[in-house]
Tab-separated table of C-alpha atoms and ligand atoms in Angstrom:
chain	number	residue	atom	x	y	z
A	88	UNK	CA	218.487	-154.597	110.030
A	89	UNK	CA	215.279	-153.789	108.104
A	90	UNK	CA	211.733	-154.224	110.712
A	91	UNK	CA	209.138	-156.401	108.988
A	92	UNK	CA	205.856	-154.311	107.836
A	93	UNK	CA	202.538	-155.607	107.299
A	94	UNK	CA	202.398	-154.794	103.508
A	95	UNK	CA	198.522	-155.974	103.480
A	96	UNK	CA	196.077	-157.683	105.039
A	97	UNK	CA	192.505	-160.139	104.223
A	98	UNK	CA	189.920	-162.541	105.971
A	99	UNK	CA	187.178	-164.640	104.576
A	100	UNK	CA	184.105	-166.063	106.762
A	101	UNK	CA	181.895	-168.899	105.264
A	102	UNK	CA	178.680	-167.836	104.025
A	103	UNK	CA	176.719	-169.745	106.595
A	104	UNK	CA	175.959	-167.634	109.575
A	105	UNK	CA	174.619	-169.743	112.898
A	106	UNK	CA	173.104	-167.576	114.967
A	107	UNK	CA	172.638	-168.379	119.101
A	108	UNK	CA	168.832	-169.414	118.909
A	109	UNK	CA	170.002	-171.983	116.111
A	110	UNK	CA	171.691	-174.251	119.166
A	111	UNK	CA	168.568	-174.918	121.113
A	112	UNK	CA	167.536	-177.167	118.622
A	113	UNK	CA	170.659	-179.284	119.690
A	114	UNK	CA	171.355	-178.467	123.421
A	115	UNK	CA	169.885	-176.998	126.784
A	116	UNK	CA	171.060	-173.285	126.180
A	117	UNK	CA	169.261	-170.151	125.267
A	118	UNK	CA	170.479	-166.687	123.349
A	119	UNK	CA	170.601	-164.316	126.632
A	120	UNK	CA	173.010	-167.131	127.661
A	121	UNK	CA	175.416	-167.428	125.074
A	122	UNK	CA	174.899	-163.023	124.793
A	123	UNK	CA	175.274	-162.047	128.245
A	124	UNK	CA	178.464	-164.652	128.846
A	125	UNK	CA	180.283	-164.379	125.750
A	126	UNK	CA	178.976	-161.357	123.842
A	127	UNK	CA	178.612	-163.744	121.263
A	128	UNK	CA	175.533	-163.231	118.951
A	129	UNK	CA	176.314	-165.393	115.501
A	130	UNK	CA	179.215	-167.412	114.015
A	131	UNK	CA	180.151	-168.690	110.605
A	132	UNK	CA	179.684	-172.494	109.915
A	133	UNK	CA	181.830	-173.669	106.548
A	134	UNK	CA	180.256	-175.861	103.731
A	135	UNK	CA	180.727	-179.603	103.825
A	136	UNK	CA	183.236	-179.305	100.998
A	137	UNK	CA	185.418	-176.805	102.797
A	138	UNK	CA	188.408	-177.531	105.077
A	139	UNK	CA	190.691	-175.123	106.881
A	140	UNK	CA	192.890	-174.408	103.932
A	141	UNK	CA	189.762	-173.823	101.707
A	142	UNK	CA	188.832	-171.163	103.994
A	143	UNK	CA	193.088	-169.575	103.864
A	144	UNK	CA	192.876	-169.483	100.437
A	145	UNK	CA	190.481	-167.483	100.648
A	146	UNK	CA	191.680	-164.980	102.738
A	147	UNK	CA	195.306	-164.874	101.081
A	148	UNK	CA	193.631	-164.443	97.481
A	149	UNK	CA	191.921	-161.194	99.210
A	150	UNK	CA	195.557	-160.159	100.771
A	151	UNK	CA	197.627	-160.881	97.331
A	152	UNK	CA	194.697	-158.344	95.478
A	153	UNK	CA	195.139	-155.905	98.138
A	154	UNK	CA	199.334	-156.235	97.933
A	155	UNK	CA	199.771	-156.315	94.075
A	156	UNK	CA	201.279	-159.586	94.124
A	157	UNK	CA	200.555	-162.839	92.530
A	158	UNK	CA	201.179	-166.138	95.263
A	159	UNK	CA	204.570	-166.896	93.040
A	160	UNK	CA	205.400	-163.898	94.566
A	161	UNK	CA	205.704	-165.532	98.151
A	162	UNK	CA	208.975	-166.549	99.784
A	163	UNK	CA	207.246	-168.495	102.522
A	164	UNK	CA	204.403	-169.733	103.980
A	165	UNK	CA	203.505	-169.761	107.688
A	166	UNK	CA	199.679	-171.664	108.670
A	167	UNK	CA	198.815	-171.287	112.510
A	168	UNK	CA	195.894	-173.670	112.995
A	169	UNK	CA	194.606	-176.238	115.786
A	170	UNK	CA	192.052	-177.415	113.465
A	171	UNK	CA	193.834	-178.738	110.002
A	172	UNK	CA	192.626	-180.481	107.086
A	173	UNK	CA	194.451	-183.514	108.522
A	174	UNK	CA	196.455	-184.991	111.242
A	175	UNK	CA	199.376	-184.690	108.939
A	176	UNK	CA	200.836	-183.063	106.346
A	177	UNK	CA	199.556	-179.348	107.954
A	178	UNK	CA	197.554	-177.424	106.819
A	179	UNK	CA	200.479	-174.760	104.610
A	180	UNK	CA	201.121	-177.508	101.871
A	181	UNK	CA	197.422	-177.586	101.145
A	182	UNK	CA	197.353	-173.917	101.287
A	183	UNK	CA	200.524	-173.987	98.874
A	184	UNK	CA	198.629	-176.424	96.795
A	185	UNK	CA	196.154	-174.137	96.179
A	186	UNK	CA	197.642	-171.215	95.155
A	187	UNK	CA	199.177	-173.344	92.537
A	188	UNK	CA	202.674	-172.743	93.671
A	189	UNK	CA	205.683	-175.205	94.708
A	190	UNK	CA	209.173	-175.426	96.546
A	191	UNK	CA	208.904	-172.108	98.922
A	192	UNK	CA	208.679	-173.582	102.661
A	193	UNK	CA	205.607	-174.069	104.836
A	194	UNK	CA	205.314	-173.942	108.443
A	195	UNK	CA	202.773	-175.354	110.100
A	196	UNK	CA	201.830	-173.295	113.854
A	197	UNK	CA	200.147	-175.389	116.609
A	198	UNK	CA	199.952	-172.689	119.306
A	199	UNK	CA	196.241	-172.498	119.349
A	200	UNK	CA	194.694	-169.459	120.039
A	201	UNK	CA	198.534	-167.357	119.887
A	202	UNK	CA	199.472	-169.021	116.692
A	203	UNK	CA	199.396	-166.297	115.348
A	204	UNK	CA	201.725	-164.081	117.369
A	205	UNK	CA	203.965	-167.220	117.565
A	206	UNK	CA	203.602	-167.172	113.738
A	207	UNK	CA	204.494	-163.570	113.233
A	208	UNK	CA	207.196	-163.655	115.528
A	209	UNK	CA	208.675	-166.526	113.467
A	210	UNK	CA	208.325	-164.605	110.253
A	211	UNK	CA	209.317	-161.368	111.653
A	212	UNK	CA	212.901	-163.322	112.725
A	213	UNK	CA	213.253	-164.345	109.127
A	214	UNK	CA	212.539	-160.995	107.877
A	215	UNK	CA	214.899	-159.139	109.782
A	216	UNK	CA	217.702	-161.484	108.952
A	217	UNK	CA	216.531	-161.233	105.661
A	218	UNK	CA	216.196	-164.905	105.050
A	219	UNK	CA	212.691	-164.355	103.622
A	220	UNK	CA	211.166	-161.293	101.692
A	221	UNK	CA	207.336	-162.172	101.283
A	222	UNK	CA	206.022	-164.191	104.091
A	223	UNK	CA	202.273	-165.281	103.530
A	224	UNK	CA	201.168	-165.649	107.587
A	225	UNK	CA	197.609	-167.176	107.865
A	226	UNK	CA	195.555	-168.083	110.867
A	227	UNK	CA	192.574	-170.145	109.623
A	228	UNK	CA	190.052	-172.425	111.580
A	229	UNK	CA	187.639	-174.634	110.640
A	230	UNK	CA	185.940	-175.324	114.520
A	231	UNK	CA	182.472	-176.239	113.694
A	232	UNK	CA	183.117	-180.050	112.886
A	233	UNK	CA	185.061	-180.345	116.026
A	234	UNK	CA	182.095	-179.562	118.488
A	235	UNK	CA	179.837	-181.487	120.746
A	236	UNK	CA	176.429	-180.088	119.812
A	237	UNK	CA	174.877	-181.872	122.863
A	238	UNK	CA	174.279	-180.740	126.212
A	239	UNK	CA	177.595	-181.926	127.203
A	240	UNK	CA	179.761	-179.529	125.177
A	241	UNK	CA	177.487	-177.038	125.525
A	242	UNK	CA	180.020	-174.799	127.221
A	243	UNK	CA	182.760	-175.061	124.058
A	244	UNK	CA	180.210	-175.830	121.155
A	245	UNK	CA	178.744	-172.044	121.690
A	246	UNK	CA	182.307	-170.399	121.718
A	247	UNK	CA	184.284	-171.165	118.430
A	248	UNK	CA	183.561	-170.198	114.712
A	249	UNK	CA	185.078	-170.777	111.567
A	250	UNK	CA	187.100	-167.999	109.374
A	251	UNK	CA	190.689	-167.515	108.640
A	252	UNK	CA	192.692	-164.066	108.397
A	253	UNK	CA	195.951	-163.595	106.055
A	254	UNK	CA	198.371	-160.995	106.594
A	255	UNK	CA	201.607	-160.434	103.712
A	256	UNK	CA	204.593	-159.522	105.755
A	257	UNK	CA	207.445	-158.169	104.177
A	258	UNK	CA	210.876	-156.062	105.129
A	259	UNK	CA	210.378	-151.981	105.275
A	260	UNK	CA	213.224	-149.612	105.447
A	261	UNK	CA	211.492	-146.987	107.424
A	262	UNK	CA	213.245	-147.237	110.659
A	263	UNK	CA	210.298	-145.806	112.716
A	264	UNK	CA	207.860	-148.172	111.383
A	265	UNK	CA	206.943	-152.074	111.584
A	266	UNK	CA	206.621	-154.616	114.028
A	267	UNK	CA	208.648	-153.287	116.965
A	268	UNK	CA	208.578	-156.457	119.344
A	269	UNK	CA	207.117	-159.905	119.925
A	270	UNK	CA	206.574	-161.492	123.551
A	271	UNK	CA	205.680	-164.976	123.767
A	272	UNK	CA	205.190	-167.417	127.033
A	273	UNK	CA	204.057	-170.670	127.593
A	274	UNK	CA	202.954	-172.934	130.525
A	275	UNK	CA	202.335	-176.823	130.126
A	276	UNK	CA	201.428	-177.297	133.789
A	277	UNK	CA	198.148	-175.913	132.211
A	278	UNK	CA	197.469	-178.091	129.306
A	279	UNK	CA	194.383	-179.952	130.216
A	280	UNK	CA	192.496	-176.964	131.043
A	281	UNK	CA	191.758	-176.230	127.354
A	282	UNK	CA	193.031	-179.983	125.587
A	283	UNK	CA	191.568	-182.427	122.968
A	284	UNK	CA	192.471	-185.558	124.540
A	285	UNK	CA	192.416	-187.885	121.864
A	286	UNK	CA	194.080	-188.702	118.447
A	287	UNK	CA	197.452	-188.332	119.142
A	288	UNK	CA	199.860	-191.316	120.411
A	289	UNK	CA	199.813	-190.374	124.275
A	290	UNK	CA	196.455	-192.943	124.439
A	291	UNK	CA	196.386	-197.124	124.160
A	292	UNK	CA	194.543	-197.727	121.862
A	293	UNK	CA	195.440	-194.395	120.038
A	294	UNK	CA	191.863	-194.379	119.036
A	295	UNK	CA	188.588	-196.538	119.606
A	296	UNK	CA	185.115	-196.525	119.633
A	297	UNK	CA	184.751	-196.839	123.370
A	298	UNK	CA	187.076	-193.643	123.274
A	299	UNK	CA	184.803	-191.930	121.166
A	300	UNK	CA	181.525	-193.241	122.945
A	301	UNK	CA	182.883	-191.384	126.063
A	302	UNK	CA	183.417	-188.218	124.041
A	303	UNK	CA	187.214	-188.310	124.100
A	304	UNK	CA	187.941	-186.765	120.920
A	305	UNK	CA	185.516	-183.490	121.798
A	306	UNK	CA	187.908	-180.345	123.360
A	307	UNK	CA	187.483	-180.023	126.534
A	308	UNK	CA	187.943	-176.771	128.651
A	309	UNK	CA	187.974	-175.954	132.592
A	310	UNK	CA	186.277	-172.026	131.531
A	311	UNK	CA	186.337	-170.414	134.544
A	312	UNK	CA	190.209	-171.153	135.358
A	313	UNK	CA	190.892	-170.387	131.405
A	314	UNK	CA	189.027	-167.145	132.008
A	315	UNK	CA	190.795	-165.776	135.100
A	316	UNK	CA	194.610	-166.436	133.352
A	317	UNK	CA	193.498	-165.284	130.156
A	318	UNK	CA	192.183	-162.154	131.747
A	319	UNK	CA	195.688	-161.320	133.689
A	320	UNK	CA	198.427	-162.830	131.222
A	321	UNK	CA	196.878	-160.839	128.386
A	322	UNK	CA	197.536	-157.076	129.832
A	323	UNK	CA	200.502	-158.169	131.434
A	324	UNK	CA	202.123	-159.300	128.423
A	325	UNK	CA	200.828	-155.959	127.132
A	326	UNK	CA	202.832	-153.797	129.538
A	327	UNK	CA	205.740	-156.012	128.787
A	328	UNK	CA	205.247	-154.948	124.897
A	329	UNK	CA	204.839	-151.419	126.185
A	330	UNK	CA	207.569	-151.371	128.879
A	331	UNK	CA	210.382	-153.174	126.318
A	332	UNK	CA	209.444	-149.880	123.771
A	333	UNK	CA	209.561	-147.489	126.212
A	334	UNK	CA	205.525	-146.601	125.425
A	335	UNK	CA	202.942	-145.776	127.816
A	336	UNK	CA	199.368	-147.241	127.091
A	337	UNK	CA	198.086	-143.639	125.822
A	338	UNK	CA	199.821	-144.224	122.878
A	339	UNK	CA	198.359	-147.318	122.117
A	340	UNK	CA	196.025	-146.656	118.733
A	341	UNK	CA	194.543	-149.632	119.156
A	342	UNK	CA	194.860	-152.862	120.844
A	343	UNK	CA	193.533	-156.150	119.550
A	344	UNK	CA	193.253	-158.622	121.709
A	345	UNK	CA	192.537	-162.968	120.950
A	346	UNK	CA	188.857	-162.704	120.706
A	347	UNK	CA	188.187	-165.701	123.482
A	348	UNK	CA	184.824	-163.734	125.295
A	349	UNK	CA	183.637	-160.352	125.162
A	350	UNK	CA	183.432	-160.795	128.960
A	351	UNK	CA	188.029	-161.009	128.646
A	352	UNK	CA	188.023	-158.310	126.360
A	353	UNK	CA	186.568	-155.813	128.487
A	354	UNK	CA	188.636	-157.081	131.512
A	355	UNK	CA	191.750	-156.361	129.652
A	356	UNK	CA	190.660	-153.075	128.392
A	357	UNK	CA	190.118	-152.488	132.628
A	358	UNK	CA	193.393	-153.147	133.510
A	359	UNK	CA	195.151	-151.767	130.476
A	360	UNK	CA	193.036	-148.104	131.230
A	361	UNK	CA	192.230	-148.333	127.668
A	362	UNK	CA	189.286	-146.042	126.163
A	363	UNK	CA	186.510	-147.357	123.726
A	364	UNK	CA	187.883	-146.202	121.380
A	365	UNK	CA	191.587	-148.155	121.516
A	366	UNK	CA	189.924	-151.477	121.485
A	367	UNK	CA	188.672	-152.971	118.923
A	368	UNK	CA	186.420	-156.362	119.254
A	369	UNK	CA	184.188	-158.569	116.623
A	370	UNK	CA	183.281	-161.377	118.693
A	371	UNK	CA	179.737	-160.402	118.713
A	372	UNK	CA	179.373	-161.374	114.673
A	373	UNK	CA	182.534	-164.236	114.650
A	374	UNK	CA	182.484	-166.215	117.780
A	375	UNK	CA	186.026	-167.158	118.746
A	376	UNK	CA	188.002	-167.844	116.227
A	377	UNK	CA	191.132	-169.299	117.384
A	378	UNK	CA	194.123	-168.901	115.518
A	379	UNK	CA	192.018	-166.510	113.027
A	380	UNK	CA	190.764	-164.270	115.550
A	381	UNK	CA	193.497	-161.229	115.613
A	382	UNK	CA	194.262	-161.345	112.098
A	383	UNK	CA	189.947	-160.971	111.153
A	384	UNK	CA	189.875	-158.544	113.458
A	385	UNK	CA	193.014	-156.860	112.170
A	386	UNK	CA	191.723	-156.428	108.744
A	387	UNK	CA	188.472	-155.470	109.287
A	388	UNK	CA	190.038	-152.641	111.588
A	389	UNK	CA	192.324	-152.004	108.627
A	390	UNK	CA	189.407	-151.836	106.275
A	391	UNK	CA	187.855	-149.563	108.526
A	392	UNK	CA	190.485	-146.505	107.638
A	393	UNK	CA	191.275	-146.651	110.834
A	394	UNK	CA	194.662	-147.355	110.534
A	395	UNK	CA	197.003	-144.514	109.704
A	396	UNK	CA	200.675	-145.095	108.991
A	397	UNK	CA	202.629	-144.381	112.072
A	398	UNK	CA	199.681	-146.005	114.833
A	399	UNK	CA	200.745	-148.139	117.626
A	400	UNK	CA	198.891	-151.475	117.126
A	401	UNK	CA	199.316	-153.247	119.713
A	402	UNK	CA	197.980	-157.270	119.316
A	403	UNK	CA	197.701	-159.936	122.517
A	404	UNK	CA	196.220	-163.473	122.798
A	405	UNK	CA	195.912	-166.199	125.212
A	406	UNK	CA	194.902	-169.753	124.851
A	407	UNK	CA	195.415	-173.214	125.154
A	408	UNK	CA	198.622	-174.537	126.323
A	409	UNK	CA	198.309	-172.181	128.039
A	410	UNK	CA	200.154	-170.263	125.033
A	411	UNK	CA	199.772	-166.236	125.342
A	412	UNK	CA	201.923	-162.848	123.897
A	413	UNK	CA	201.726	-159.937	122.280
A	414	UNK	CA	203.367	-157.930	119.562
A	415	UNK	CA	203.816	-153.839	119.308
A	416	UNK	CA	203.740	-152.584	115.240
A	417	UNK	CA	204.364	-148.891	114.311
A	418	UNK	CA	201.799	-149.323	111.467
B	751	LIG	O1	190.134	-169.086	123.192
B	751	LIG	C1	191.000	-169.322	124.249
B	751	LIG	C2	190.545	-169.483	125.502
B	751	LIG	N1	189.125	-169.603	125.799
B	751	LIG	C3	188.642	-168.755	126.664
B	751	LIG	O2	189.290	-167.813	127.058
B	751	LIG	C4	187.272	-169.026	127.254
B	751	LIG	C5	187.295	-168.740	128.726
B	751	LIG	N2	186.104	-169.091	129.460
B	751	LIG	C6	184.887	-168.528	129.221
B	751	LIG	O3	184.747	-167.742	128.295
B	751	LIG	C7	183.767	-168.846	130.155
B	751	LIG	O4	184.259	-169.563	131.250
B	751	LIG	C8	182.591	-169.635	129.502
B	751	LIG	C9	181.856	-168.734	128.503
B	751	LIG	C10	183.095	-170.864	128.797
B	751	LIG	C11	181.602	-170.056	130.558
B	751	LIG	O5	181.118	-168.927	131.262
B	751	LIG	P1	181.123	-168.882	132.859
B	751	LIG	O6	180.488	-167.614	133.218
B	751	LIG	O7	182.520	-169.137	133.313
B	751	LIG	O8	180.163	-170.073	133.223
B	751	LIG	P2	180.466	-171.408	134.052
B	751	LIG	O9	181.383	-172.313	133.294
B	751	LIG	O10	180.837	-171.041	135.431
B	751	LIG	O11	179.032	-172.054	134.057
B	751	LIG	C12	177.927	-171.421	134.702
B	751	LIG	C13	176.702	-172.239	134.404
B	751	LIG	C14	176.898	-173.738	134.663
B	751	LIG	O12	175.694	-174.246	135.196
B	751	LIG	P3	175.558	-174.497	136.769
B	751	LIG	O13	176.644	-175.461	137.135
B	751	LIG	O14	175.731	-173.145	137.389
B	751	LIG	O15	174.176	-175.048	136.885
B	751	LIG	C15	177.092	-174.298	133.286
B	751	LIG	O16	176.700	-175.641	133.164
B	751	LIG	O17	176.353	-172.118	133.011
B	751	LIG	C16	176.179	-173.424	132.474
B	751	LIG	N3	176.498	-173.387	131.045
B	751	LIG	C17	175.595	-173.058	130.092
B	751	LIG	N4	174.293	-172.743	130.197
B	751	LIG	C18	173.654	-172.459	129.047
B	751	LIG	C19	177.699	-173.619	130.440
B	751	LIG	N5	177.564	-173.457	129.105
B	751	LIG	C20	176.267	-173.116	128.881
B	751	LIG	C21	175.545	-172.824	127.704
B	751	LIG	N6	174.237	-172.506	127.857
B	751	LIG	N7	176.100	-172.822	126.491
């Protein structure tokens, strides 16, 4: 069975960058706030005339340049979101739209923050088995519209950014290279710790403006209890990728981890033992990211030269859900 290989990768940001100081126009916050919590310093803000699959088509142009290939090239499309154009279709027929191409499938992710690992360990499966060849996998966000700039949502509002991150997976022969393994875990007793309450059918009336006077439809997150999982379920779904490979965390190249806080970052690199230098973060310049978080990281680390052929890459996340994982890819 051939191992699926990341045959290239691209992001794209929106041009607007919001820096911290820009929010106390709108809330009761400050910049050594938003800095010493989250690390954070500036996010990117889309265009009124963007959506989520403006901002994927942007990034899969960059990753079909870098590959060689034109979109017609693509068996398959695979869109991990929580923020799509709209409640339905998702977000990959949009994408598909786009790129000008027809009657290949699209899968649309909703595993929040790990839709992307739950998205690559889809497409690896179907690489492996050999049912697709060229799978387009795309995290892409589009969080700014979502947010309550107000005092209120002040916690959430200073988090999230907009951006989306391609990757081109494909099958290699080289038996010592490609994605190795995928771990994935789940637990719904945790779902309204991190939860947008309204506009699906749980709610009578599904949606109303006394809903939406009492904020309803803003996300909603319990940080501190988010924190402390997402700080322990990260590196221990690390060791599992580790342990399952027989690999011991020195041979980690580097390890990319959901970019949720700066603050969770270094935790995990703590109880992982990892150096400086087998971390990589962005969060500082992105904000989190969701869904699009590992895979801009991923190609700006790629970019970097950073990334020789044979590495360990090792890639976790952790978010809503709670939904967390981790993959381990011989580069
Ligand atoms: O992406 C997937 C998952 N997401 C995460 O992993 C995020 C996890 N959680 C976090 O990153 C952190 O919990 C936050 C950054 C959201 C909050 O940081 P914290 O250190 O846990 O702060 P806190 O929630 O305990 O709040 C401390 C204080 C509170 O004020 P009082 O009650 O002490 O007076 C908050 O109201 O900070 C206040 N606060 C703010 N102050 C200024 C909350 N947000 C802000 C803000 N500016 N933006």
């Amino acid at each position: 069975m051939p191992r699926t290989e990341f045959i290239s990768t691209g992001f794209y940001v929106p041009d607007r960058v919001v820096r911290n100081e820009e929010f106390t126009q709108w809330m009761d916050t400050s910049d050594e706030w938003i800095r010493t919590r989250t690390g954070i310093r500036e996010r990117h803000w889309a265009a009124d005339d963007q959506a989520t699959s403006d901002l994927a088509l942007e990034a899969t142009k960059v990753a079909l340049e870098r590959a060689g290939m034109k979109a017609s090239d693509l068996d398959c499309i695979v869109f991990a979101t929580v923020s799509p154009d709209y409640m339905f279709p998702g977000s990959g027929v949009y994408l598909q739209r786009k790129l000008g191409i027809a009657n290949i499938p699209c899968l649309d992710v909703r595993d929040q923050c790990t839709g992307f690992l739950y998205g690559l360990s889809v497409a690896d499966a179907w690489i492996r088995t050999g049912q697709y060849k060229r799978v387009l996998l795309v995290g892409a966000e589009l969080q700014s519209v979502g947010l309550d700039l107000t005092t209120r949502g002040r916690d959430l509002a200073v988090l999230f950014g907009d951006g989306a991150g391609a990757a081109i997976l494909g099958p290699t022969d080289d038996p010592g290279r490609g994605v190795l393994s995928t771990h994935l875990y789940s637990d719904g007793a945790y779902a309204e710790l991190l939860w947008c309450n309204l506009g699906g059918t749980a709610n009578r009336p599904r949606l109303s403006a006394e809903q939406i006077e009492q904020g309803l439809h803003w996300p909603k997150m319990v940080g501190r209890e988010v924190f402390k999982h997402a700080s322990t379920r990260m590196p221990a779904s690390v060791h599992e990728a580790l342990k399952v490979n027989g690999l011991t965390k020195d041979q980690i190249t580097v390890l990319i981890a959901h970019q949720a806080n700066q603050r969770i970052s270094e935790m995990v690199q703590k109880q992982l033992e990892l150096r400086d230098d087998q971390v990589y973060n962005n969060i500082e310049r992105y904000g989190n990211t969701t869904a699009a978080s590992i895979p801009i990281a991923l190609d700006e680390y790629v970019q970097s030269g950073r990334l020789k052929r044979g590495d360990l890459l090792v890639l976790t996340a952790f978010g809503s859900g709670f939904t967390w994982g981790s993959a381990a890819i011989r580069w």
